[in-house]
mmCIF file of C-alpha atoms in Angstrom:
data_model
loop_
_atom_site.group_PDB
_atom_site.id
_atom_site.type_symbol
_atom_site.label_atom_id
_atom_site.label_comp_id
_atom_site.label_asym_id
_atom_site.label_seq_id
_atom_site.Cartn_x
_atom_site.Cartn_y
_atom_site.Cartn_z
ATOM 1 C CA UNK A 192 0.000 0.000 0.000
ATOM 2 C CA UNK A 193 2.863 1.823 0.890
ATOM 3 C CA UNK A 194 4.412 2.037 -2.813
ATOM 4 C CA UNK A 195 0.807 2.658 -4.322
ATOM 5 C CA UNK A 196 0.663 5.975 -2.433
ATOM 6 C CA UNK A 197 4.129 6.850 -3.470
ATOM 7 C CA UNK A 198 3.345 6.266 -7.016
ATOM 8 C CA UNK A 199 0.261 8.330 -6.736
ATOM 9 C CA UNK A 200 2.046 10.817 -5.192
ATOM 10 C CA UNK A 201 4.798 11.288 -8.030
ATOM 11 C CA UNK A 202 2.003 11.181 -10.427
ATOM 12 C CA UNK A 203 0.312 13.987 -9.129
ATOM 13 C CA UNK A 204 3.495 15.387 -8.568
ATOM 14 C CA UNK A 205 4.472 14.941 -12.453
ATOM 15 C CA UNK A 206 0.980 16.291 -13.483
ATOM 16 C CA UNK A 207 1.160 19.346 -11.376
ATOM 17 C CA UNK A 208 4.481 19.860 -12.139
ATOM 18 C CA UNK A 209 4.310 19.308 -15.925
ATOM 19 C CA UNK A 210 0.827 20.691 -17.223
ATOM 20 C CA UNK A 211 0.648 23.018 -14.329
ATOM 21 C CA UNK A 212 -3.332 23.399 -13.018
ATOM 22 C CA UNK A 213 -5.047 24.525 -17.023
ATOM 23 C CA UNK A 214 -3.329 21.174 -18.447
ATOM 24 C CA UNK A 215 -4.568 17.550 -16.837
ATOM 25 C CA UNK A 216 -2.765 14.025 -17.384
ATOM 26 C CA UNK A 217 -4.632 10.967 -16.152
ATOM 27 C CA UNK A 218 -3.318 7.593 -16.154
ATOM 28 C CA UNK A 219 -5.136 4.809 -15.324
ATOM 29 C CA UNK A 220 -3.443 0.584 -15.591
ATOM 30 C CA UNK A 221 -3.350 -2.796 -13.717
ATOM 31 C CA UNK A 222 -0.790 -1.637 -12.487
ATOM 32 C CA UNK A 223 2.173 1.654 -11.983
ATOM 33 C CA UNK A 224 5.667 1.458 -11.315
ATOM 34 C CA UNK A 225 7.555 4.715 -11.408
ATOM 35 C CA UNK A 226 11.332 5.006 -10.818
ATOM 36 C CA UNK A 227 12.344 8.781 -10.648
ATOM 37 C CA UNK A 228 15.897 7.960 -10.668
ATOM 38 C CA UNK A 229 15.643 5.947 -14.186
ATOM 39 C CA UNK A 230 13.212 8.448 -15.465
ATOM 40 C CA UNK A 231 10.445 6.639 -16.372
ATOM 41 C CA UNK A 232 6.653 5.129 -14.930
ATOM 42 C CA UNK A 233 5.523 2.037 -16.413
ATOM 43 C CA UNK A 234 1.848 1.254 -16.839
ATOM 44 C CA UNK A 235 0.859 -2.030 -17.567
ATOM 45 C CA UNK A 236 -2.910 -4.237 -18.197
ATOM 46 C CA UNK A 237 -5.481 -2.225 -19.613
ATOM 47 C CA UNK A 238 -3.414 1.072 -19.755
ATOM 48 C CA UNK A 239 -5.350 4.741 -20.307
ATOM 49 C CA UNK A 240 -3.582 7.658 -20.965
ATOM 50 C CA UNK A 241 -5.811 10.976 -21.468
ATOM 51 C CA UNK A 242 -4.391 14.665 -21.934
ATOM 52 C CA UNK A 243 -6.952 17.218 -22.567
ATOM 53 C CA UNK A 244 -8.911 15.624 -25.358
ATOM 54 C CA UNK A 245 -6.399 12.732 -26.472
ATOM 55 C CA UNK A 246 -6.295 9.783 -25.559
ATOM 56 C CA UNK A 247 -4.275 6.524 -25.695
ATOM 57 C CA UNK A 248 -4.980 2.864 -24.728
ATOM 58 C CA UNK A 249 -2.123 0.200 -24.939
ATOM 59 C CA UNK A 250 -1.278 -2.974 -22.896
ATOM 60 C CA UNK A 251 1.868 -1.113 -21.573
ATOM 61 C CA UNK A 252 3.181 2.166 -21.535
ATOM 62 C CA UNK A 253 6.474 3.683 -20.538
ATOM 63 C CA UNK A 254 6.775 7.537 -20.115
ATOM 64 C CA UNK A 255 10.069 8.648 -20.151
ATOM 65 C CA UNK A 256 10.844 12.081 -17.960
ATOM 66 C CA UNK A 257 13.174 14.443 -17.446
ATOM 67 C CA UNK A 258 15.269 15.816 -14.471
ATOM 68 C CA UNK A 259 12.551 18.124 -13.906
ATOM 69 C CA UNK A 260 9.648 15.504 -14.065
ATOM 70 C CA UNK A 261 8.985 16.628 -17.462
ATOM 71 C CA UNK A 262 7.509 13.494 -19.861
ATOM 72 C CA UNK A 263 9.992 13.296 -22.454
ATOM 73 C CA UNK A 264 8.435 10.212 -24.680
ATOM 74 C CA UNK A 265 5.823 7.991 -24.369
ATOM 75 C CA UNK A 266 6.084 4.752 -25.549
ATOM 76 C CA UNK A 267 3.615 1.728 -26.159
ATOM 77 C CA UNK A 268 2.972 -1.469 -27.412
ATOM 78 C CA UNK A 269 0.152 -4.263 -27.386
ATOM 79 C CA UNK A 270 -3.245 -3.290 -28.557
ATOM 80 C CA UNK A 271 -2.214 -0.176 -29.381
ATOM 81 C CA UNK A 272 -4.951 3.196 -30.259
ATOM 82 C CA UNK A 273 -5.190 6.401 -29.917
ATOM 83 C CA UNK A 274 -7.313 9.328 -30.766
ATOM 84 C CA UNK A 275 -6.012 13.125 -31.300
ATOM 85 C CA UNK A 276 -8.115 16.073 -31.714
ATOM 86 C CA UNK A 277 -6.442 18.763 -34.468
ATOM 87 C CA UNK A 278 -7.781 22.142 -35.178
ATOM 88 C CA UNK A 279 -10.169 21.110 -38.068
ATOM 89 C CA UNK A 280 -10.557 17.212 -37.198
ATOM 90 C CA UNK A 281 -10.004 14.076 -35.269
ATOM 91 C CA UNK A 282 -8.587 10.987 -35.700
ATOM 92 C CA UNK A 283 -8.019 7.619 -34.351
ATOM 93 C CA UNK A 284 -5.307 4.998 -34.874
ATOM 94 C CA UNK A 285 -3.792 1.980 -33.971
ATOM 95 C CA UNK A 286 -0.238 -0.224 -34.228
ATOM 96 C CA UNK A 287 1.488 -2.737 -33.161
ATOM 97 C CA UNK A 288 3.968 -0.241 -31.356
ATOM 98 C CA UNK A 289 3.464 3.779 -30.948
ATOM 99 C CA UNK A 290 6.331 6.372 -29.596
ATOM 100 C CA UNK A 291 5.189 9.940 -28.843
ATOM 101 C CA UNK A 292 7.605 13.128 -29.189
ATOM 102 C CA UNK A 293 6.319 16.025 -26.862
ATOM 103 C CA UNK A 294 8.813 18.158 -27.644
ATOM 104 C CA UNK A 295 8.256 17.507 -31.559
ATOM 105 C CA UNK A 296 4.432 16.786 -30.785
ATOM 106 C CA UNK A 297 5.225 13.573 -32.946
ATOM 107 C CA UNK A 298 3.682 10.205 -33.138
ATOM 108 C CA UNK A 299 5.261 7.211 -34.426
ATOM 109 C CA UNK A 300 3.317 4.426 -35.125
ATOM 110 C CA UNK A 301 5.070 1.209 -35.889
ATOM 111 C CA UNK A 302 4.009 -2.040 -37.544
ATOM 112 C CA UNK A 303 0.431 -2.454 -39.216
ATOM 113 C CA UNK A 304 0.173 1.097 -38.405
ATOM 114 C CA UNK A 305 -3.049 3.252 -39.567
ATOM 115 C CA UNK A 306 -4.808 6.414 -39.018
ATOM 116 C CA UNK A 307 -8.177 7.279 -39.805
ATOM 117 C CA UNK A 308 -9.902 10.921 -40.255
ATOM 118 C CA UNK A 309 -12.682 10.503 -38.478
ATOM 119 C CA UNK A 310 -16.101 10.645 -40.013
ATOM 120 C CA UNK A 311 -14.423 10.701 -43.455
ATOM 121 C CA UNK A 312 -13.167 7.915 -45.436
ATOM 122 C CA UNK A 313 -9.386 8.965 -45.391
ATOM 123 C CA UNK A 314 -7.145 6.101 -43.972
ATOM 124 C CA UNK A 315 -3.275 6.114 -44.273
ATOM 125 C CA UNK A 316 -1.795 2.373 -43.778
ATOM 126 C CA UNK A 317 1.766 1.521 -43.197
ATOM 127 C CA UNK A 318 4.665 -0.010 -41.548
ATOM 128 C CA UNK A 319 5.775 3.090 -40.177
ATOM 129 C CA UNK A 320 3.880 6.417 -39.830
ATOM 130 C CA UNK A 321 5.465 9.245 -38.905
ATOM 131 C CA UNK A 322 2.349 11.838 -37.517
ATOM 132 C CA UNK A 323 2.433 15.453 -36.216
ATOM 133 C CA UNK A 324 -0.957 16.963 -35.192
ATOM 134 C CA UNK A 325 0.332 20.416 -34.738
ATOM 135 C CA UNK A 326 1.452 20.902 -38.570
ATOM 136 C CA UNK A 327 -0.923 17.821 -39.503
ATOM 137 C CA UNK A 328 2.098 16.696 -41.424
ATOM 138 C CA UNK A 329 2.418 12.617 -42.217
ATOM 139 C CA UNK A 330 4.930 10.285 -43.588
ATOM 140 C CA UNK A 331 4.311 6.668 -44.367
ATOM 141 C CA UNK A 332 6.519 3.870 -45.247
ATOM 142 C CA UNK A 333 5.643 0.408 -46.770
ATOM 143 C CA UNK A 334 7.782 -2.785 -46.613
ATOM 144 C CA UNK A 335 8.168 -5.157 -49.463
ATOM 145 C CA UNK A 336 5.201 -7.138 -48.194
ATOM 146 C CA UNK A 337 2.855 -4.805 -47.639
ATOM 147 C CA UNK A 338 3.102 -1.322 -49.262
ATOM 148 C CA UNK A 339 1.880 2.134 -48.267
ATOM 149 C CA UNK A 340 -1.890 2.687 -49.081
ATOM 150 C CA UNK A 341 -3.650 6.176 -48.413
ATOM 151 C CA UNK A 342 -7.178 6.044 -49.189
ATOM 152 C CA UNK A 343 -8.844 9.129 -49.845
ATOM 153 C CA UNK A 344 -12.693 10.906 -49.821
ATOM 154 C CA UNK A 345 -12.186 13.596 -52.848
ATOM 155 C CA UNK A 346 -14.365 16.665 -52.665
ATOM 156 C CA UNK A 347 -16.468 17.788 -55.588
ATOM 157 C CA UNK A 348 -15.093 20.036 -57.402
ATOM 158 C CA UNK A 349 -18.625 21.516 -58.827
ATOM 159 C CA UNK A 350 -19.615 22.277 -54.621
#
C-alpha cells in the first residue's frame, strides 16, 4: 500500500508539475511502477492515458521524464490506439507499437500502423507512420510485403 501511495504521489506530482493546473494528465493501468531515478513510470494491463482531449490505450506504456519531471516520450505497445483532436478534425489509430515526441508533438506508429480521419473515409496504412498533429504533417513507409496505401474521400469540385 505503501508504494501505491508513493506512485500516486509522483504522479500527481508529475501532473502538477508538468501541465501546471489549465493542463490535466490521467493515467489509469493494472498496475504503476515509477522510478524517478531511471526516469520513467511504467503502466501495464489495460493502460489509459488521457491529456486534454487525447487519448491513448495500450497494454503497456512507458513515459520517459526528465530531471525536472517533465515526460519526455511515451512509448507503447500491445493493442495499441489512440485518438487526437487537431484544429479542423479528429482521428483515431492503432499499431502494433506507438512512440510519442512532446517536444516535436510527434507520433510514431510502428508495424500495421493506420490512421483514420474521423467521419471521413481517409485512412493512411503503413509499416511506419510518422504523424504530427500540430502541422498535420504525415509520412508513411511500406515494406516489401505490404506497401503504403492512403485512401482518400475527394471533394467535388462543382460544390
Amino acid at each position: 500500500m505503501r508504494s501505491v501511495n508513493y506512485v500516486l504521489c509522483c504522479l500527481l506530482f508529475l501532473n502538477i508539475c508538468v501541465f501546471g493546473a489549465s493542463a490535466q494528465l490521467e493515467v489509469s493501468a493494472n498496475a504503476i511502477q515509477s522510478d524517478l531515478k531511471k526516469g520513467e513510470t511504467i503502466l501495464t494491463g489495460n493502460v489509459i492515458v488521457i491529456k486534454d482531449e487525447d487519448k491513448l490505450w495500450a497494454d503497456k506504456v512507458v513515459i520517459e521524464i526528465n530531471k525536472k519531471n517533465q515526460p519526455l516520450k511515451y512509448t507503447a505497445t500491445g493493442n495499441v490506439r489512440f485518438y487526437a483532436k487537431m484544429p479542423n478534425k479528429e482521428v483515431n489509430g492503432r499499431a502494433k507499437k506507438a512512440m510519442y515526441d512532446v517536444q516535436k508533438d510527434e507520433y510514431r506508429l510502428i508495424d500495421n500502423a493506420m490512421i483514420e480521419e474521423s467521419n471521413k473515409h481517409n485512412i493512411i496504412r503503413g509499416n511506419l507512420i510518422v504523424f504530427n498533429p500540430t502541422t498535420e504533417e504525415a509520412s508513411i513507409k511500406g515494406s516489401n510485403q505490404k506497401p503504403s496505401v492512403i485512401t482518400f474521400t475527394m471533394d467535388n469540385a462543382n460544390e
